[in-house]
XYZ file of C-alpha atoms in Angstrom:
445
model
C -22.327 -32.269 34.868
C -23.180 -31.852 31.166
C -20.164 -32.242 28.795
C -19.379 -28.939 27.047
C -17.781 -29.964 23.760
C -19.078 -31.564 20.610
C -16.463 -34.301 20.891
C -17.717 -35.263 24.346
C -21.301 -35.688 23.105
C -20.132 -37.692 20.104
C -18.405 -40.111 22.479
C -21.553 -40.501 24.599
C -23.900 -41.033 21.658
C -23.187 -44.794 21.075
C -23.773 -45.515 24.745
C -27.050 -43.606 24.721
C -28.182 -45.436 21.591
C -27.485 -48.758 23.258
C -29.590 -47.609 26.179
C -32.505 -47.089 23.818
C -32.525 -43.301 23.854
C -31.667 -42.272 20.304
C -33.871 -39.184 20.531
C -32.041 -37.970 23.609
C -28.703 -38.671 21.965
C -29.686 -36.609 18.936
C -30.885 -33.796 21.149
C -27.653 -33.760 23.108
C -25.627 -33.858 19.880
C -27.542 -30.830 18.575
C -26.917 -28.987 21.836
C -23.222 -29.787 21.594
C -23.085 -28.569 17.995
C -24.776 -25.363 19.036
C -22.229 -24.917 21.781
C -19.419 -25.455 19.273
C -20.907 -22.875 16.928
C -21.173 -20.427 19.808
C -17.504 -20.958 20.554
C -16.679 -20.066 16.920
C -18.624 -16.800 17.022
C -16.199 -13.866 16.674
C -15.609 -11.931 19.864
C -13.770 -8.693 20.497
C -10.133 -9.119 21.499
C -8.830 -6.080 23.361
C -5.188 -6.884 22.588
C -5.830 -7.180 18.860
C -7.885 -4.005 18.933
C -5.216 -2.032 20.784
C -2.562 -3.147 18.282
C -4.735 -2.240 15.299
C -5.561 1.179 16.735
C -1.814 1.735 17.097
C -1.083 0.424 13.596
C -3.701 2.705 12.093
C -2.107 5.744 13.716
C 1.346 4.610 12.545
C 0.247 4.241 8.920
C -1.495 7.615 8.922
C 1.736 9.118 10.289
C 3.497 7.728 7.229
C 1.545 10.138 5.022
C 1.131 13.144 7.320
C 3.691 14.194 8.227
C 6.100 11.428 7.064
C 5.667 11.447 3.282
C 5.040 15.211 3.213
C 8.394 15.804 4.921
C 10.232 13.183 2.850
C 8.981 14.601 -0.449
C 9.201 18.181 0.828
C 12.924 17.876 1.372
C 13.498 16.281 -2.036
C 11.978 19.019 -4.203
C 13.398 22.472 -4.864
C 12.767 25.126 -2.232
C 10.389 27.088 -4.458
C 7.939 24.157 -4.586
C 8.179 22.642 -1.106
C 4.811 23.988 0.083
C 3.120 22.709 -3.074
C 4.182 19.094 -2.540
C 3.226 19.273 1.142
C -0.135 20.786 0.183
C -0.739 18.002 -2.320
C -0.003 15.235 0.185
C -2.080 16.828 2.946
C -5.039 17.535 0.655
C -4.987 13.982 -0.719
C -5.246 12.735 2.859
C -8.430 14.760 3.286
C -10.016 13.930 -0.077
C -9.347 10.202 0.084
C -10.705 10.040 3.619
C -14.036 11.195 2.220
C -13.971 9.087 -0.952
C -13.132 5.989 1.111
C -15.988 6.704 3.503
C -18.469 7.419 0.701
C -17.713 4.597 -1.729
C -14.139 3.253 -1.658
C -14.550 0.943 1.334
C -17.714 -0.511 -0.142
C -16.062 -1.193 -3.523
C -13.067 -2.870 -1.879
C -14.582 -4.881 0.951
C -18.274 -5.533 0.339
C -19.801 -8.188 -1.911
C -18.171 -11.340 -3.193
C -17.751 -10.567 -6.875
C -14.420 -11.448 -8.464
C -13.731 -8.020 -9.948
C -15.423 -5.355 -7.866
C -17.389 -5.081 -4.643
C -20.960 -3.835 -4.432
C -22.249 -0.518 -3.098
C -24.116 -1.824 -0.051
C -21.691 -0.149 2.343
C -21.699 3.319 0.777
C -21.317 6.050 3.410
C -20.366 3.173 5.775
C -23.972 2.031 5.803
C -24.630 -0.527 8.546
C -21.454 0.157 10.526
C -22.003 0.239 14.274
C -19.708 0.515 17.263
C -20.331 -3.152 18.111
C -19.832 -4.562 14.611
C -16.749 -6.784 14.290
C -14.233 -7.667 11.603
C -12.749 -10.812 13.066
C -11.625 -9.899 16.562
C -11.514 -6.110 16.100
C -14.240 -3.502 15.551
C -15.118 -3.096 11.886
C -14.643 0.656 12.326
C -10.982 0.031 13.214
C -10.502 -2.280 10.208
C -12.117 0.321 7.943
C -9.847 3.050 9.325
C -6.741 0.873 8.960
C -7.580 0.210 5.324
C -8.367 3.904 4.820
C -4.783 4.809 5.697
C -3.597 2.504 2.887
C -6.022 4.142 0.473
C -4.655 7.554 1.522
C -0.944 6.904 1.109
C -1.228 5.206 -2.299
C -2.248 8.262 -4.379
C -0.075 10.464 -2.144
C 2.945 8.469 -3.327
C 2.109 9.310 -6.945
C 2.670 13.035 -6.375
C 6.431 12.499 -6.345
C 6.398 11.477 -9.996
C 4.889 14.735 -11.303
C 6.434 17.083 -8.710
C 7.021 20.692 -9.835
C 4.572 20.738 -12.740
C 0.940 19.672 -12.174
C -1.938 22.057 -11.576
C -3.535 21.774 -8.161
C -7.022 21.586 -9.706
C -5.885 18.742 -11.967
C -4.438 16.942 -8.950
C -7.797 17.138 -7.171
C -9.696 15.656 -10.101
C -7.123 12.955 -10.771
C -6.868 11.885 -7.135
C -10.623 11.892 -6.619
C -11.316 9.709 -9.640
C -8.273 7.465 -9.177
C -9.227 6.750 -5.564
C -12.573 5.413 -6.794
C -11.766 3.735 -10.110
C -8.325 2.254 -9.445
C -7.293 1.755 -5.824
C -10.416 0.078 -4.359
C -10.820 -2.105 -7.448
C -7.314 -3.555 -7.151
C -7.783 -3.850 -3.380
C -10.891 -5.953 -4.000
C -9.049 -8.155 -6.489
C -6.355 -8.957 -3.945
C -7.971 -8.633 -0.498
C -11.716 -8.565 -1.057
C -14.012 -11.529 -0.491
C -14.133 -13.397 -3.802
C -11.382 -11.301 -5.426
C -10.016 -13.054 -8.509
C -6.316 -12.388 -7.753
C -6.219 -13.180 -4.023
C -6.836 -16.303 -1.931
C -10.337 -16.862 -3.354
C -9.024 -16.771 -6.918
C -5.527 -17.294 -8.257
C -4.052 -17.457 -4.771
C -1.555 -14.613 -5.235
C 0.192 -13.531 -2.038
C 0.226 -9.860 -1.033
C 0.395 -9.539 2.715
C 0.479 -5.764 3.110
C 0.155 -4.075 -0.277
C 3.092 -4.675 -2.612
C 0.592 -4.964 -5.461
C -2.302 -2.919 -4.119
C -0.226 0.039 -2.925
C 3.220 0.076 -4.514
C 2.851 -1.371 -7.999
C -0.440 0.497 -8.263
C 1.093 3.869 -7.363
C 4.368 3.213 -9.169
C 2.713 2.494 -12.507
C 0.360 5.463 -12.130
C 3.379 7.619 -11.326
C 5.194 6.473 -14.463
C 2.142 7.250 -16.607
C 1.845 10.704 -15.006
C 5.522 11.446 -15.631
C 5.251 10.437 -19.283
C 1.953 12.218 -20.002
C 2.979 15.484 -18.318
C 6.449 15.434 -19.843
C 9.744 16.569 -18.378
C 10.185 19.506 -16.054
C 11.475 22.682 -17.676
C 15.252 22.619 -17.514
C 15.424 18.879 -16.795
C 18.936 17.641 -17.506
C 20.329 21.186 -17.603
C 19.321 22.950 -14.380
C 20.264 21.927 -10.853
C 17.236 20.079 -9.433
C 18.930 18.646 -6.356
C 16.932 18.253 -3.126
C 16.764 21.508 -1.166
C 16.747 20.034 2.379
C 17.887 16.466 2.929
C 17.631 16.898 6.693
C 13.866 17.217 6.231
C 13.909 14.082 4.078
C 15.871 12.123 6.693
C 13.188 12.919 9.276
C 10.429 12.003 6.827
C 12.136 8.750 5.857
C 12.543 7.878 9.537
C 8.813 8.361 10.044
C 8.125 6.146 7.045
C 10.373 3.416 8.437
C 8.754 3.454 11.887
C 5.268 3.792 10.447
C 5.896 0.818 8.167
C 5.768 -1.474 11.177
C 2.093 -0.580 11.417
C 1.802 -1.039 7.662
C 3.267 -4.553 7.575
C 2.852 -5.967 11.084
C -0.589 -4.379 11.324
C -1.683 -6.337 8.264
C -1.835 -9.432 10.465
C -4.974 -7.749 11.895
C -4.031 -9.282 15.252
C -1.413 -9.038 17.967
C 0.158 -12.415 17.264
C 3.206 -14.256 15.988
C 2.547 -13.316 12.379
C 2.656 -9.634 13.322
C 5.896 -10.198 15.228
C 7.562 -11.961 12.309
C 6.289 -9.331 9.866
C 7.916 -6.640 11.995
C 11.176 -8.601 12.170
C 11.500 -9.228 8.436
C 10.548 -5.617 7.690
C 13.476 -4.336 9.739
C 15.918 -6.819 8.197
C 14.911 -6.186 4.568
C 14.965 -2.410 5.017
C 18.457 -2.403 6.459
C 19.708 -4.823 3.798
C 18.334 -2.752 0.927
C 19.757 0.489 2.346
C 23.208 -1.098 2.583
C 23.099 -2.721 -0.863
C 22.001 0.576 -2.502
C 24.721 2.434 -0.576
C 27.443 0.000 -1.654
C 26.428 -0.021 -5.316
C 26.242 3.787 -5.382
C 29.600 4.052 -3.616
C 31.225 1.745 -6.128
C 29.602 3.371 -9.162
C 29.761 7.055 -8.228
C 32.656 7.121 -5.763
C 30.663 8.436 -2.795
C 27.794 7.099 -0.691
C 25.038 9.705 -0.380
C 22.376 10.491 2.202
C 19.776 10.450 -0.573
C 21.035 7.021 -1.614
C 20.755 5.387 1.788
C 17.274 6.883 2.253
C 16.162 5.645 -1.149
C 17.564 2.197 -0.469
C 15.729 1.959 2.832
C 12.425 2.880 1.185
C 13.110 0.348 -1.577
C 13.560 -2.344 1.071
C 10.354 -1.331 2.834
C 8.485 -1.540 -0.457
C 9.919 -4.900 -1.509
C 9.257 -6.657 1.796
C 5.667 -5.389 1.980
C 3.991 -8.188 -0.027
C 6.243 -10.831 1.530
C 6.226 -9.701 5.152
C 3.692 -12.251 6.386
C 5.108 -15.156 4.387
C 8.919 -15.147 4.572
C 11.498 -15.936 7.228
C 14.435 -13.693 8.201
C 16.811 -15.237 5.654
C 14.281 -14.675 2.874
C 13.890 -11.066 4.032
C 17.653 -10.540 3.945
C 17.872 -11.749 0.348
C 14.825 -9.750 -0.748
C 16.291 -6.599 0.769
C 19.721 -7.057 -0.806
C 18.189 -7.644 -4.245
C 15.718 -4.773 -3.960
C 18.416 -2.224 -3.133
C 20.420 -3.101 -6.234
C 17.457 -3.422 -8.606
C 15.821 -0.173 -7.490
C 19.132 1.713 -7.704
C 19.523 0.838 -11.371
C 15.818 1.414 -12.082
C 16.056 4.917 -10.579
C 19.266 5.816 -12.390
C 20.259 3.812 -15.461
C 16.755 2.759 -16.568
C 15.270 6.232 -16.072
C 18.066 7.888 -18.012
C 17.949 5.298 -20.790
C 14.199 5.725 -21.339
C 14.273 9.487 -20.830
C 11.202 9.981 -18.624
C 11.234 12.493 -15.766
C 9.984 10.696 -12.668
C 10.977 13.524 -10.337
C 11.212 11.600 -7.055
C 11.597 8.071 -8.489
C 8.129 6.795 -7.670
C 8.303 4.183 -10.408
C 11.934 3.273 -9.787
C 11.357 2.626 -6.079
C 7.667 1.842 -5.599
C 6.841 0.358 -9.000
C 10.009 -1.664 -9.543
C 10.398 -2.382 -5.828
C 6.803 -3.602 -5.617
C 7.232 -5.849 -8.649
C 10.502 -7.222 -7.252
C 8.926 -7.929 -3.880
C 5.820 -9.521 -5.361
C 7.841 -11.922 -7.495
C 10.321 -12.770 -4.747
C 7.401 -13.493 -2.427
C 6.629 -16.413 -4.717
C 10.220 -17.598 -4.393
C 10.731 -17.265 -0.639
C 7.248 -17.812 0.823
C 7.594 -20.297 3.658
C 4.628 -22.313 4.909
C 6.024 -22.375 8.448
C 5.849 -18.572 8.652
C 2.253 -18.354 7.540
C 2.225 -19.024 3.823
C -0.662 -20.690 2.070
C -0.714 -24.450 2.813
C 1.371 -26.203 0.222
C 3.492 -23.165 -0.590
C 7.191 -23.944 -0.617
C 10.244 -22.075 -1.791
C 10.201 -21.836 -5.577
C 6.617 -23.056 -5.964
C 5.797 -22.406 -9.625
C 2.041 -22.303 -9.083
C 2.479 -19.440 -6.650
C 4.897 -17.688 -8.990
C 2.360 -17.902 -11.808
C -0.263 -16.276 -9.589
C 2.212 -13.569 -8.590
C 3.030 -12.795 -12.224
C -0.612 -12.585 -13.244
C -1.417 -10.343 -10.278
C 1.469 -8.023 -11.138
C 0.503 -7.815 -14.815
C -3.175 -7.224 -14.051
C -2.306 -4.346 -11.726
C 0.073 -2.821 -14.260
C -2.556 -2.922 -16.997
C -5.465 -1.599 -14.922
C -3.560 1.135 -13.110
C -1.711 2.194 -16.241
C -4.717 2.227 -18.556
C -7.143 3.977 -16.209
C -4.520 6.519 -15.128
C -3.759 7.347 -18.763
C -7.422 7.847 -19.638
C -8.063 10.011 -16.569
C -5.084 12.228 -17.317
C -6.081 12.705 -20.941
C -9.684 13.567 -20.078
C -8.622 16.019 -17.370
C -6.134 17.616 -19.766
C -8.893 18.236 -22.303
C -11.208 19.953 -19.822
C -8.954 21.898 -17.447
C -5.353 21.140 -18.427
C -2.776 19.193 -16.453
C 0.290 21.349 -16.365
C 1.010 24.791 -14.971
C 2.175 27.468 -17.413
C 5.858 27.985 -18.130
C 6.126 31.148 -16.028
C 4.646 29.477 -12.952
C 6.904 26.470 -13.358
C 9.954 28.700 -13.691
C 9.206 31.006 -10.775
C 7.377 29.052 -8.057
C 4.316 26.829 -7.777
C 4.111 27.768 -4.117
C 3.559 31.436 -4.836
C 1.442 31.097 -7.977
C -0.883 28.284 -6.798
C -1.100 28.935 -3.067
C 0.098 32.503 -2.495
C 2.740 31.377 -0.012
C 6.454 30.771 0.000
C 9.243 29.461 2.209
C 11.805 32.115 3.132
């Protein structure tokens, strides 16, 4: 019976040489090597595929209806349909931009800064094509859901005041010029920030999704200016029950977001799910306690915001930290994001309506940096990574700064150009009365 492994042939080769059959030994060695290569050829794994199909659906649920409901409850009643319309429309537009060019920019080519355009319109994708052990179509769809939710998050920063036409132009251009570029830096083959470059760790999108959207949100809030009546009128959420349901969908969907980023049904996915739950709960409690001590009462809005802050902060770390690291990250994130969304915002005077920067921007930065502190090799960190590794921390800092600069600069330019041609902000009468009625001809009774 012919041995099946390369090691078996290597052991037989000296004996064959002694028997005077070097040619046969070489032939057998080549056959063994070919067999080994065949064993390394990627094959479809039905378990991995089933998990990734589920994860993709979970992440899409985070945007529609999760984020739409979460944001919808946080705005004033007169603008609830507008924010839902923005989130839903972004889902549709980014689906098309990702299919046309975004996926190709992010995941084709091996350049350090940007992918090539060989996969435009998903050129070359077939039902049998694989990405590791799952169909490439499933990987593309999973990544599409990330591309969708990132600009959708930004809408919370400029709630109640941006024109719908301006939103369309900004989202369309941002989803081509910003998101897929940063995704290529961090996750693309040859990307200068990720494993092929600096070695920065971002398991599920702390940099690509949250810092990216948080910085863009801050720029939008500053460029558009404050809402009319900000600081004087009551702008409290109109329906926190709706926001509780939306936040719950975000929490559940985040398991697909983080655990799905393992791109396999394995131990890494299981640990990512575990640390996500721990960090989320820890951040919700730490925010609640700080708010209780500072303001005298714990609020529903506070515990929801803390939970989202924990989800954000654990995102880059979820594949690299153990449960104790997740606990600490969550506790820190709740406190840091509370002060960023209250004291820092008030001190600097910008009107980030739904605290996109305070939670996603600051939470993403916090999580990215703490990933460098708590990454544990035993959980799946890069070989050589240990707690407090300064080389990893340096890579994390550079990755954070690069994302801040690119997202901030491009967002600013896009907003200014759009303002020149069609204007960014609705008129004062529309803002005072109702964006729902003026922009979409509908209203909530």
